[in-house]
mmCIF file of C-alpha atoms and ligand atoms in Angstrom:
data_model
loop_
_atom_site.group_PDB
_atom_site.id
_atom_site.type_symbol
_atom_site.label_atom_id
_atom_site.label_comp_id
_atom_site.label_asym_id
_atom_site.label_seq_id
_atom_site.Cartn_x
_atom_site.Cartn_y
_atom_site.Cartn_z
ATOM 1 C CA MET A 1 -80.562 -49.732 2.040
ATOM 2 C CA GLU A 2 -79.995 -50.512 5.720
ATOM 3 C CA ASN A 3 -81.834 -48.759 8.526
ATOM 4 C CA MET A 4 -80.100 -45.658 9.808
ATOM 5 C CA PRO A 5 -77.793 -46.795 12.633
ATOM 6 C CA ALA A 6 -77.545 -44.853 15.885
ATOM 7 C CA PHE A 7 -74.761 -42.272 16.107
ATOM 8 C CA ARG A 8 -73.816 -39.281 18.245
ATOM 9 C CA LEU A 9 -74.218 -35.867 16.579
ATOM 10 C CA HIS A 10 -72.276 -32.697 17.433
ATOM 11 C CA ARG A 11 -73.189 -29.325 15.970
ATOM 12 C CA PRO A 12 -70.240 -26.963 16.565
ATOM 13 C CA GLU A 13 -70.487 -23.264 15.713
ATOM 14 C CA THR A 14 -66.844 -22.675 14.804
ATOM 15 C CA ALA A 15 -64.336 -24.450 12.572
ATOM 16 C CA ALA A 16 -61.896 -24.686 15.512
ATOM 17 C CA GLU A 17 -64.499 -26.492 17.636
ATOM 18 C CA ALA A 18 -65.316 -28.851 14.747
ATOM 19 C CA VAL A 19 -61.632 -29.802 14.449
ATOM 20 C CA ARG A 20 -61.342 -30.251 18.216
ATOM 21 C CA LEU A 21 -64.375 -32.561 18.297
ATOM 22 C CA LYS A 22 -63.095 -34.544 15.322
ATOM 23 C CA THR A 23 -59.656 -34.969 16.871
ATOM 24 C CA SER A 24 -61.160 -36.193 20.156
ATOM 25 C CA ASP A 25 -63.001 -39.125 18.531
ATOM 26 C CA ALA A 26 -61.159 -41.430 16.125
ATOM 27 C CA ARG A 27 -64.411 -42.896 14.733
ATOM 28 C CA SER A 28 -66.045 -39.571 13.914
ATOM 29 C CA ARG A 29 -66.731 -38.100 10.475
ATOM 30 C CA TYR A 30 -67.560 -34.619 9.199
ATOM 31 C CA LEU A 31 -71.102 -34.216 7.895
ATOM 32 C CA ALA A 32 -72.057 -31.256 5.659
ATOM 33 C CA GLY A 33 -75.227 -31.568 3.535
ATOM 34 C CA GLY A 34 -75.104 -35.346 4.037
ATOM 35 C CA THR A 35 -76.224 -36.081 0.466
ATOM 36 C CA ASP A 36 -73.314 -38.485 -0.043
ATOM 37 C CA MET A 37 -72.422 -39.374 3.546
ATOM 38 C CA ILE A 38 -75.907 -40.448 4.629
ATOM 39 C CA VAL A 39 -76.316 -42.626 1.516
ATOM 40 C CA ASN A 40 -73.005 -44.306 2.357
ATOM 41 C CA VAL A 41 -74.048 -44.830 5.982
ATOM 42 C CA ARG A 42 -77.295 -46.459 4.866
ATOM 43 C CA ARG A 43 -75.328 -48.707 2.517
ATOM 44 C CA GLY A 44 -73.068 -49.819 5.342
ATOM 45 C CA ILE A 45 -70.027 -48.263 3.648
ATOM 46 C CA GLU A 46 -69.572 -45.694 6.409
ATOM 47 C CA ALA A 47 -70.238 -46.521 10.055
ATOM 48 C CA PRO A 48 -69.279 -43.461 12.109
ATOM 49 C CA GLU A 49 -70.091 -43.554 15.812
ATOM 50 C CA THR A 50 -70.047 -39.760 15.855
ATOM 51 C CA MET A 51 -70.827 -37.201 13.187
ATOM 52 C CA ILE A 52 -69.784 -33.577 13.303
ATOM 53 C CA ASP A 53 -72.449 -31.544 11.581
ATOM 54 C CA LEU A 54 -70.832 -28.506 9.924
ATOM 55 C CA THR A 55 -74.037 -26.645 9.083
ATOM 56 C CA ALA A 56 -74.018 -24.339 12.150
ATOM 57 C CA ILE A 57 -70.596 -22.844 11.316
ATOM 58 C CA ALA A 58 -71.750 -19.489 9.938
ATOM 59 C CA ALA A 59 -68.217 -18.396 8.989
ATOM 60 C CA ILE A 60 -67.934 -21.058 6.273
ATOM 61 C CA THR A 61 -71.191 -20.216 4.511
ATOM 62 C CA GLU A 62 -70.139 -16.970 2.839
ATOM 63 C CA ILE A 63 -68.845 -15.934 -0.566
ATOM 64 C CA SER A 64 -66.683 -12.809 -0.292
ATOM 65 C CA GLU A 65 -64.150 -10.809 -2.258
ATOM 66 C CA ILE A 66 -60.506 -11.339 -1.340
ATOM 67 C CA SER A 67 -59.193 -7.934 -0.314
ATOM 68 C CA GLY A 68 -55.682 -6.889 -1.295
ATOM 69 C CA GLY A 69 -53.355 -8.676 -3.662
ATOM 70 C CA ASP A 70 -54.860 -9.521 -7.034
ATOM 71 C CA GLY A 71 -58.372 -9.932 -5.628
ATOM 72 C CA GLY A 72 -60.565 -12.892 -6.464
ATOM 73 C CA LEU A 73 -63.268 -14.664 -4.470
ATOM 74 C CA ARG A 74 -63.257 -16.749 -1.305
ATOM 75 C CA ILE A 75 -66.003 -19.363 -1.095
ATOM 76 C CA GLY A 76 -66.809 -20.961 2.265
ATOM 77 C CA ALA A 77 -66.870 -24.769 2.243
ATOM 78 C CA GLY A 78 -70.396 -24.681 3.667
ATOM 79 C CA VAL A 79 -71.871 -22.729 0.734
ATOM 80 C CA LYS A 80 -74.758 -24.706 -0.765
ATOM 81 C CA LEU A 81 -74.461 -25.728 -4.405
ATOM 82 C CA SER A 82 -77.735 -23.946 -5.240
ATOM 83 C CA ASP A 83 -76.302 -20.659 -3.887
ATOM 84 C CA LEU A 84 -73.054 -21.219 -5.752
ATOM 85 C CA ALA A 85 -74.926 -21.843 -9.020
ATOM 86 C CA ALA A 86 -77.024 -18.683 -8.593
ATOM 87 C CA HIS A 87 -74.286 -16.273 -7.433
ATOM 88 C CA ALA A 88 -74.182 -13.286 -9.803
ATOM 89 C CA ASP A 89 -70.414 -12.562 -9.615
ATOM 90 C CA LEU A 90 -69.568 -16.226 -10.086
ATOM 91 C CA ARG A 91 -71.933 -16.552 -13.039
ATOM 92 C CA ARG A 92 -70.253 -13.552 -14.677
ATOM 93 C CA ASP A 93 -66.585 -14.304 -13.916
ATOM 94 C CA TYR A 94 -66.428 -18.095 -13.419
ATOM 95 C CA PRO A 95 -69.232 -19.596 -15.564
ATOM 96 C CA ALA A 96 -67.688 -23.099 -15.618
ATOM 97 C CA ILE A 97 -68.145 -23.218 -11.829
ATOM 98 C CA THR A 98 -71.794 -22.152 -11.787
ATOM 99 C CA GLN A 99 -72.596 -24.501 -14.701
ATOM 100 C CA ALA A 100 -70.913 -27.403 -12.902
ATOM 101 C CA ALA A 101 -72.710 -26.631 -9.624
ATOM 102 C CA ALA A 102 -76.057 -26.409 -11.449
ATOM 103 C CA SER A 103 -75.437 -29.836 -13.011
ATOM 104 C CA VAL A 104 -74.985 -31.700 -9.710
ATOM 105 C CA ALA A 105 -77.786 -34.172 -8.861
ATOM 106 C CA GLY A 106 -81.245 -32.541 -8.547
ATOM 107 C CA PRO A 107 -82.562 -29.280 -7.035
ATOM 108 C CA THR A 108 -83.167 -30.753 -3.566
ATOM 109 C CA HIS A 109 -79.646 -32.241 -3.397
ATOM 110 C CA ARG A 110 -78.190 -28.874 -4.435
ATOM 111 C CA ARG A 111 -80.131 -27.106 -1.680
ATOM 112 C CA TYR A 112 -78.484 -29.364 0.928
ATOM 113 C CA GLY A 113 -75.211 -30.327 -0.747
ATOM 114 C CA THR A 114 -72.229 -28.058 -0.093
ATOM 115 C CA ILE A 115 -69.180 -27.209 -2.140
ATOM 116 C CA GLY A 116 -66.949 -28.646 0.644
ATOM 117 C CA GLY A 117 -68.762 -31.984 0.458
ATOM 118 C CA ASN A 118 -68.599 -31.915 -3.323
ATOM 119 C CA LEU A 119 -64.822 -31.408 -3.360
ATOM 120 C CA CYS A 120 -64.339 -34.092 -0.655
ATOM 121 C CA LEU A 121 -66.738 -36.554 -2.290
ATOM 122 C CA ASP A 122 -65.761 -40.211 -2.013
ATOM 123 C CA THR A 123 -64.696 -41.969 -5.233
ATOM 124 C CA ARG A 124 -67.307 -44.116 -6.988
ATOM 125 C CA CYS A 125 -67.455 -47.588 -8.504
ATOM 126 C CA LEU A 126 -70.095 -50.005 -9.703
ATOM 127 C CA PHE A 127 -68.840 -52.556 -7.158
ATOM 128 C CA TYR A 128 -68.730 -50.099 -4.254
ATOM 129 C CA ASN A 129 -71.828 -47.854 -4.416
ATOM 130 C CA GLN A 130 -74.148 -50.749 -3.671
ATOM 131 C CA SER A 131 -76.143 -52.040 -0.738
ATOM 132 C CA GLN A 132 -74.505 -54.065 2.016
ATOM 133 C CA TRP A 133 -76.035 -57.375 0.857
ATOM 134 C CA TRP A 134 -75.003 -56.746 -2.778
ATOM 135 C CA ARG A 135 -71.389 -56.069 -1.836
ATOM 136 C CA GLU A 136 -71.337 -58.937 0.656
ATOM 137 C CA SER A 137 -72.636 -61.393 -1.946
ATOM 138 C CA ASN A 138 -69.656 -60.345 -4.126
ATOM 139 C CA ASN A 139 -67.193 -60.810 -1.222
ATOM 140 C CA PHE A 140 -66.841 -57.027 -0.993
ATOM 141 C CA CYS A 141 -63.784 -55.457 -2.733
ATOM 142 C CA LEU A 142 -60.400 -53.924 -1.949
ATOM 143 C CA LYS A 143 -61.831 -50.460 -1.243
ATOM 144 C CA HIS A 144 -63.988 -51.760 1.591
ATOM 145 C CA LYS A 145 -63.706 -54.971 3.571
ATOM 146 C CA GLY A 146 -62.562 -57.231 0.663
ATOM 147 C CA ASP A 147 -59.231 -58.341 -0.758
ATOM 148 C CA VAL A 148 -59.888 -58.342 -4.519
ATOM 149 C CA CYS A 149 -60.575 -55.537 -6.985
ATOM 150 C CA HIS A 150 -63.364 -56.753 -9.303
ATOM 151 C CA VAL A 151 -62.355 -54.163 -11.912
ATOM 152 C CA ALA A 152 -58.675 -55.191 -12.117
ATOM 153 C CA PRO A 153 -58.549 -58.497 -10.192
ATOM 154 C CA GLY A 154 -54.811 -59.100 -10.620
ATOM 155 C CA GLY A 155 -53.681 -55.899 -8.886
ATOM 156 C CA LYS A 156 -53.796 -54.203 -5.527
ATOM 157 C CA ARG A 157 -54.961 -50.791 -6.759
ATOM 158 C CA CYS A 158 -58.424 -49.268 -6.601
ATOM 159 C CA PHE A 159 -59.601 -47.424 -9.722
ATOM 160 C CA ALA A 160 -62.843 -45.987 -8.322
ATOM 161 C CA ALA A 161 -63.414 -42.673 -10.114
ATOM 162 C CA PHE A 162 -63.632 -39.237 -8.534
ATOM 163 C CA SER A 163 -67.000 -38.076 -9.877
ATOM 164 C CA GLY A 164 -67.627 -34.638 -8.366
ATOM 165 C CA ASP A 165 -68.714 -32.066 -10.941
ATOM 166 C CA VAL A 166 -67.307 -28.847 -9.467
ATOM 167 C CA ALA A 167 -63.645 -29.788 -8.863
ATOM 168 C CA PRO A 168 -62.591 -29.642 -12.554
ATOM 169 C CA ALA A 169 -64.296 -26.248 -12.962
ATOM 170 C CA MET A 170 -62.350 -24.889 -9.986
ATOM 171 C CA LEU A 171 -59.118 -26.509 -11.154
ATOM 172 C CA VAL A 172 -59.136 -24.669 -14.481
ATOM 173 C CA TYR A 173 -59.129 -21.393 -12.482
ATOM 174 C CA GLY A 174 -56.139 -22.468 -10.376
ATOM 175 C CA ALA A 175 -58.176 -22.584 -7.147
ATOM 176 C CA GLU A 176 -56.536 -23.000 -3.750
ATOM 177 C CA VAL A 177 -58.078 -24.468 -0.593
ATOM 178 C CA ASP A 178 -57.780 -23.287 3.016
ATOM 179 C CA LEU A 179 -57.517 -26.215 5.441
ATOM 180 C CA LYS A 180 -57.670 -26.259 9.227
ATOM 181 C CA GLY A 181 -56.448 -29.171 11.316
ATOM 182 C CA PRO A 182 -55.106 -30.053 14.745
ATOM 183 C CA ASN A 183 -51.640 -28.886 13.624
ATOM 184 C CA GLY A 184 -52.830 -25.493 12.386
ATOM 185 C CA ALA A 185 -54.024 -23.932 9.146
ATOM 186 C CA ARG A 186 -52.538 -24.218 5.652
ATOM 187 C CA THR A 187 -53.431 -23.236 2.092
ATOM 188 C CA ILE A 188 -52.638 -25.572 -0.801
ATOM 189 C CA PRO A 189 -53.486 -25.651 -4.517
ATOM 190 C CA LEU A 190 -56.747 -27.555 -5.024
ATOM 191 C CA VAL A 191 -54.925 -29.930 -7.362
ATOM 192 C CA ASP A 192 -52.788 -31.058 -4.400
ATOM 193 C CA LEU A 193 -55.891 -32.043 -2.430
ATOM 194 C CA TYR A 194 -56.177 -35.122 -4.648
ATOM 195 C CA ARG A 195 -54.214 -38.341 -5.051
ATOM 196 C CA ASP A 196 -54.451 -40.774 -7.951
ATOM 197 C CA ASP A 197 -55.682 -43.584 -5.682
ATOM 198 C CA GLY A 198 -59.353 -44.595 -5.624
ATOM 199 C CA MET A 199 -58.981 -45.999 -2.119
ATOM 200 C CA ASP A 200 -57.384 -42.948 -0.532
ATOM 201 C CA HIS A 201 -57.918 -40.067 -2.931
ATOM 202 C CA LEU A 202 -57.764 -37.079 -0.548
ATOM 203 C CA ALA A 203 -54.469 -35.670 0.696
ATOM 204 C CA LEU A 204 -56.118 -34.223 3.816
ATOM 205 C CA GLU A 205 -54.188 -34.781 7.039
ATOM 206 C CA ALA A 206 -55.992 -36.565 9.876
ATOM 207 C CA ASP A 207 -59.043 -34.548 11.047
ATOM 208 C CA GLU A 208 -58.323 -31.680 8.650
ATOM 209 C CA LEU A 209 -61.329 -29.570 7.697
ATOM 210 C CA LEU A 210 -61.777 -27.853 4.340
ATOM 211 C CA VAL A 211 -62.660 -24.289 5.345
ATOM 212 C CA SER A 212 -62.778 -22.332 2.092
ATOM 213 C CA ILE A 213 -61.761 -22.145 -1.542
ATOM 214 C CA ARG A 214 -59.865 -19.217 -3.075
ATOM 215 C CA LEU A 215 -60.398 -18.336 -6.712
ATOM 216 C CA PRO A 216 -57.918 -15.958 -8.364
ATOM 217 C CA LYS A 217 -59.427 -13.144 -10.417
ATOM 218 C CA PRO A 218 -59.554 -14.224 -14.066
ATOM 219 C CA VAL A 219 -57.850 -12.192 -16.784
ATOM 220 C CA ALA A 220 -60.252 -9.925 -18.717
ATOM 221 C CA GLY A 221 -61.768 -11.715 -21.698
ATOM 222 C CA THR A 222 -61.509 -15.201 -20.158
ATOM 223 C CA VAL A 223 -64.403 -17.535 -20.992
ATOM 224 C CA SER A 224 -65.179 -20.936 -19.522
ATOM 225 C CA GLY A 225 -67.748 -23.716 -19.433
ATOM 226 C CA TYR A 226 -68.523 -27.166 -18.057
ATOM 227 C CA GLU A 227 -70.208 -30.128 -19.744
ATOM 228 C CA LYS A 228 -70.938 -33.628 -18.539
ATOM 229 C CA SER A 229 -72.251 -36.850 -19.980
ATOM 230 C CA ARG A 230 -74.610 -38.916 -17.827
ATOM 231 C CA ILE A 231 -77.050 -41.755 -18.240
ATOM 232 C CA ARG A 232 -80.126 -39.769 -17.201
ATOM 233 C CA GLY A 233 -80.566 -36.152 -18.209
ATOM 234 C CA SER A 234 -80.957 -35.127 -14.564
ATOM 235 C CA ILE A 235 -80.031 -36.303 -11.046
ATOM 236 C CA ASP A 236 -77.025 -38.252 -12.187
ATOM 237 C CA PHE A 237 -73.299 -38.371 -11.579
ATOM 238 C CA PRO A 238 -71.095 -37.734 -14.613
ATOM 239 C CA LEU A 239 -69.849 -40.679 -16.677
ATOM 240 C CA ALA A 240 -67.360 -38.110 -17.915
ATOM 241 C CA GLY A 241 -67.149 -34.376 -17.244
ATOM 242 C CA CYS A 242 -64.991 -31.614 -18.688
ATOM 243 C CA ALA A 243 -64.283 -27.979 -17.760
ATOM 244 C CA VAL A 244 -62.560 -25.610 -20.168
ATOM 245 C CA ARG A 245 -61.191 -22.097 -19.553
ATOM 246 C CA VAL A 246 -59.737 -20.173 -22.459
ATOM 247 C CA THR A 247 -58.498 -16.655 -23.165
ATOM 248 C CA MET A 248 -58.139 -15.669 -26.828
ATOM 249 C CA ASP A 249 -56.085 -12.740 -28.103
ATOM 250 C CA ASP A 250 -56.564 -11.569 -31.679
ATOM 251 C CA GLY A 251 -57.899 -14.976 -32.756
ATOM 252 C CA LYS A 252 -55.080 -16.917 -31.068
ATOM 253 C CA VAL A 253 -54.905 -18.751 -27.768
ATOM 254 C CA ALA A 254 -53.419 -16.626 -24.965
ATOM 255 C CA ASP A 255 -54.140 -19.200 -22.252
ATOM 256 C CA ILE A 256 -56.074 -22.448 -22.026
ATOM 257 C CA ALA A 257 -56.832 -24.984 -19.274
ATOM 258 C CA ILE A 258 -58.924 -28.162 -19.382
ATOM 259 C CA ALA A 259 -59.790 -30.435 -16.449
ATOM 260 C CA LEU A 260 -61.679 -33.725 -16.369
ATOM 261 C CA THR A 261 -63.784 -35.605 -13.870
ATOM 262 C CA ALA A 262 -65.192 -39.137 -13.540
ATOM 263 C CA VAL A 263 -62.503 -40.705 -15.727
ATOM 264 C CA ASN A 264 -59.643 -41.044 -13.200
ATOM 265 C CA PRO A 265 -59.424 -41.631 -9.420
ATOM 266 C CA SER A 266 -58.742 -37.892 -9.051
ATOM 267 C CA PRO A 267 -59.916 -34.885 -11.080
ATOM 268 C CA HIS A 268 -57.322 -34.435 -13.812
ATOM 269 C CA ILE A 269 -55.759 -31.268 -15.278
ATOM 270 C CA VAL A 270 -54.880 -31.964 -18.892
ATOM 271 C CA THR A 271 -51.165 -31.440 -19.502
ATOM 272 C CA GLY A 272 -49.444 -30.273 -22.692
ATOM 273 C CA LEU A 273 -51.906 -27.509 -23.607
ATOM 274 C CA ASP A 274 -49.170 -24.840 -23.625
ATOM 275 C CA ASP A 275 -48.364 -26.064 -27.151
ATOM 276 C CA PHE A 276 -51.547 -24.313 -28.341
ATOM 277 C CA VAL A 277 -50.647 -20.858 -26.986
ATOM 278 C CA GLY A 278 -50.164 -18.394 -29.839
ATOM 279 C CA ARG A 279 -52.118 -20.614 -32.264
ATOM 280 C CA PRO A 280 -55.672 -20.298 -33.559
ATOM 281 C CA LEU A 281 -58.107 -22.992 -32.417
ATOM 282 C CA ASP A 282 -58.724 -24.368 -35.900
ATOM 283 C CA ASP A 283 -59.926 -27.911 -36.682
ATOM 284 C CA ASP A 284 -56.396 -29.298 -36.523
ATOM 285 C CA ALA A 285 -55.797 -27.826 -33.033
ATOM 286 C CA LEU A 286 -59.231 -28.946 -31.805
ATOM 287 C CA ASP A 287 -58.633 -32.505 -33.047
ATOM 288 C CA LYS A 288 -55.271 -32.582 -31.260
ATOM 289 C CA ILE A 289 -56.922 -31.343 -28.040
ATOM 290 C CA ARG A 290 -59.530 -34.102 -28.333
ATOM 291 C CA GLU A 291 -56.825 -36.750 -28.715
ATOM 292 C CA MET A 292 -54.750 -35.350 -25.820
ATOM 293 C CA VAL A 293 -57.793 -35.497 -23.576
ATOM 294 C CA ARG A 294 -58.585 -39.053 -24.660
ATOM 295 C CA SER A 295 -55.054 -40.222 -24.014
ATOM 296 C CA GLN A 296 -54.958 -38.714 -20.508
ATOM 297 C CA ALA A 297 -58.380 -40.015 -19.425
ATOM 298 C CA LYS A 298 -58.030 -43.469 -17.850
ATOM 299 C CA PRO A 299 -61.573 -44.720 -17.276
ATOM 300 C CA MET A 300 -61.929 -48.279 -15.999
ATOM 301 C CA LEU A 301 -64.966 -50.528 -15.780
ATOM 302 C CA THR A 302 -66.301 -48.662 -12.729
ATOM 303 C CA THR A 303 -69.678 -47.772 -14.279
ATOM 304 C CA THR A 304 -72.240 -49.702 -16.324
ATOM 305 C CA VAL A 305 -70.932 -47.808 -19.364
ATOM 306 C CA ARG A 306 -67.815 -49.192 -21.061
ATOM 307 C CA PRO A 307 -64.485 -47.363 -20.524
ATOM 308 C CA TRP A 308 -63.779 -46.960 -24.266
ATOM 309 C CA TYR A 309 -67.058 -45.074 -24.648
ATOM 310 C CA ARG A 310 -66.327 -42.739 -21.715
ATOM 311 C CA ARG A 311 -62.877 -42.066 -23.143
ATOM 312 C CA ARG A 312 -64.362 -41.151 -26.528
ATOM 313 C CA VAL A 313 -67.058 -39.016 -24.925
ATOM 314 C CA VAL A 314 -64.690 -36.999 -22.740
ATOM 315 C CA GLY A 315 -62.558 -36.147 -25.792
ATOM 316 C CA ALA A 316 -65.657 -35.117 -27.722
ATOM 317 C CA LEU A 317 -66.891 -32.966 -24.810
ATOM 318 C CA ALA A 318 -63.526 -31.194 -24.622
ATOM 319 C CA ARG A 319 -63.396 -30.541 -28.347
ATOM 320 C CA ARG A 320 -66.966 -29.284 -28.589
ATOM 321 C CA LEU A 321 -66.732 -27.038 -25.532
ATOM 322 C CA THR A 322 -63.369 -25.579 -26.550
ATOM 323 C CA ALA A 323 -64.685 -24.826 -30.054
ATOM 324 C CA LYS A 324 -67.799 -23.175 -28.640
ATOM 325 C CA LEU A 325 -65.851 -21.017 -26.189
ATOM 326 C CA ALA A 326 -63.187 -20.010 -28.693
ATOM 327 C CA GLY A 327 -65.874 -18.877 -31.104
ATOM 328 C CA ALA A 328 -67.737 -16.967 -28.405
HETATM 329 C C1 FAD B 401 -79.059 -39.258 -6.242
HETATM 330 C C2 FAD B 401 -77.757 -38.488 -6.112
HETATM 331 C C3 FAD B 401 -77.202 -37.932 -7.234
HETATM 332 C C4 FAD B 401 -75.993 -37.235 -7.130
HETATM 333 N N1 FAD B 401 -75.484 -36.672 -8.272
HETATM 334 C C5 FAD B 401 -74.308 -35.987 -8.197
HETATM 335 C C6 FAD B 401 -73.785 -35.373 -9.375
HETATM 336 O O1 FAD B 401 -74.372 -35.403 -10.451
HETATM 337 N N2 FAD B 401 -72.597 -34.730 -9.263
HETATM 338 C C7 FAD B 401 -71.916 -34.621 -8.074
HETATM 339 O O2 FAD B 401 -70.841 -33.996 -8.045
HETATM 340 N N3 FAD B 401 -72.420 -35.160 -6.939
HETATM 341 C C8 FAD B 401 -73.610 -35.833 -6.971
HETATM 342 N N4 FAD B 401 -74.136 -36.376 -5.826
HETATM 343 C C9 FAD B 401 -73.352 -36.323 -4.570
HETATM 344 C C10 FAD B 401 -73.659 -35.136 -3.655
HETATM 345 O O3 FAD B 401 -75.027 -34.811 -3.658
HETATM 346 C C11 FAD B 401 -72.858 -33.887 -3.977
HETATM 347 O O4 FAD B 401 -71.550 -34.205 -4.394
HETATM 348 C C12 FAD B 401 -72.804 -32.902 -2.804
HETATM 349 O O5 FAD B 401 -72.150 -31.718 -3.189
HETATM 350 C C13 FAD B 401 -72.057 -33.455 -1.581
HETATM 351 O O6 FAD B 401 -72.030 -32.438 -0.607
HETATM 352 P P1 FAD B 401 -72.585 -32.662 0.864
HETATM 353 O O7 FAD B 401 -72.455 -31.353 1.570
HETATM 354 O O8 FAD B 401 -73.938 -33.272 0.855
HETATM 355 O O9 FAD B 401 -71.510 -33.701 1.387
HETATM 356 P P2 FAD B 401 -71.605 -34.773 2.573
HETATM 357 O O10 FAD B 401 -72.378 -35.945 2.112
HETATM 358 O O11 FAD B 401 -72.011 -34.128 3.848
HETATM 359 O O12 FAD B 401 -70.046 -35.147 2.700
HETATM 360 C C14 FAD B 401 -69.365 -35.791 1.649
HETATM 361 C C15 FAD B 401 -67.945 -36.120 2.150
HETATM 362 O O13 FAD B 401 -67.192 -34.936 2.331
HETATM 363 C C16 FAD B 401 -66.721 -34.827 3.673
HETATM 364 N N5 FAD B 401 -66.811 -33.392 3.986
HETATM 365 C C17 FAD B 401 -67.888 -32.594 3.831
HETATM 366 N N6 FAD B 401 -67.576 -31.312 4.111
HETATM 367 C C18 FAD B 401 -66.257 -31.317 4.458
HETATM 368 C C19 FAD B 401 -65.337 -30.300 4.855
HETATM 369 N N7 FAD B 401 -65.706 -28.998 4.931
HETATM 370 N N8 FAD B 401 -64.067 -30.659 5.150
HETATM 371 C C20 FAD B 401 -63.662 -31.957 5.060
HETATM 372 N N9 FAD B 401 -64.479 -32.960 4.692
HETATM 373 C C21 FAD B 401 -65.756 -32.638 4.391
HETATM 374 C C22 FAD B 401 -67.643 -35.712 4.494
HETATM 375 O O14 FAD B 401 -66.997 -36.191 5.675
HETATM 376 C C23 FAD B 401 -67.912 -36.830 3.504
HETATM 377 O O15 FAD B 401 -66.837 -37.742 3.499
HETATM 378 C C24 FAD B 401 -75.348 -37.087 -5.885
HETATM 379 C C25 FAD B 401 -75.934 -37.660 -4.744
HETATM 380 C C26 FAD B 401 -77.118 -38.346 -4.851
HETATM 381 C C27 FAD B 401 -77.727 -38.939 -3.617
HETATM 382 S S1 SF4 B 402 -62.046 -50.218 -8.516
HETATM 383 FE FE1 SF4 B 402 -61.864 -52.266 -7.560
HETATM 384 S S2 SF4 B 402 -61.257 -51.909 -5.430
HETATM 385 FE FE2 SF4 B 402 -61.986 -49.975 -6.268
HETATM 386 S S3 SF4 B 402 -64.124 -49.863 -5.670
HETATM 387 FE FE3 SF4 B 402 -64.074 -50.784 -7.724
HETATM 388 S S4 SF4 B 402 -63.967 -52.975 -7.401
HETATM 389 FE FE4 SF4 B 402 -63.497 -51.992 -5.468
#
């Protein structure tokens, strides 16, 4: 790790002021809990001259009910992961989200880390999340300062994996995100926040701030869960992670959604699951789900663990979790 370099710090109290400050300085970066950003600064990956600390913006630290329409919950981007994991309404209605939040890093990280930072987390790779001297001695790589990808040397693509735990759990609920930028505010589906490009995986416009997340109210009887595989049993990013949401009706699937993390450059919603609607989740269906998940996961050699193993594991996680939820 390098010493912490000098930088200018702003601490705005409104989202509008944060956007204004960001727009006025091309080399500035947003800083929430800092549990990823500060590590990257000390590794020489990020070198912002100015950081815009979001922790004094009270309006983005609340979880509230959405009034009118079909209801649901709005979660401020500044909500800490520990508060998200402990929230009673979320635990009851969106268990995949609280389980995913509770599985991030360790208790101290979760007390600082925010849901906004978790959804905007940089992609990760064995050749990227290293100290300055380590990366320099390998001539850096395409994602930062270099001109070769050490994972797929022949190409010009980066396969660094999005490895946030909470995004897949929000994706299975069809979450939307409220964004605020210099050109105004907009709301987009969370799935559209991501691009399948490890180098540039967020579809945020320049200086855009993630303000809040909207979760639609789930249909009665919906169950969900999140499971991850990691090297250490605690304080570790997922090698593969899987969220499942399912609604059963009279022993048959009424609705099902599965989303993956850490196996693609963006969190991935598994496609083709509509085929299971109206069918029981018997062994044949569960095996097919496992194989669909395996075929859509595209892990590369971005961790110390081999891609074929992560592909097998993510299929097994999906099968096991779906079986457990369907039997619940
Ligand atoms: C040892 C260790 C283990 C970890 N394990 C895990 C793990 O298991 N799972 C996991 O998911 N994460 C893990 N993390 C990463 C991190 O702790 C969490 O993802 C955390 O939620 C990041 O949130 P933050 O508020 O600290 O983000 P920050 O570090 O402050 O920011 C992260 C990025 O998001 C941007 N950003 C933050 N807020 C906003 C916003 N509102 N709008 C736009 N951009 C924004 C920042 O500019 C930055 O690029 C780990 C980190 C460490 C150090
Ligand atoms: S996938 Fe390639 S370009 Fe991307 S971070 Fe890893 S080594 Fe670098």
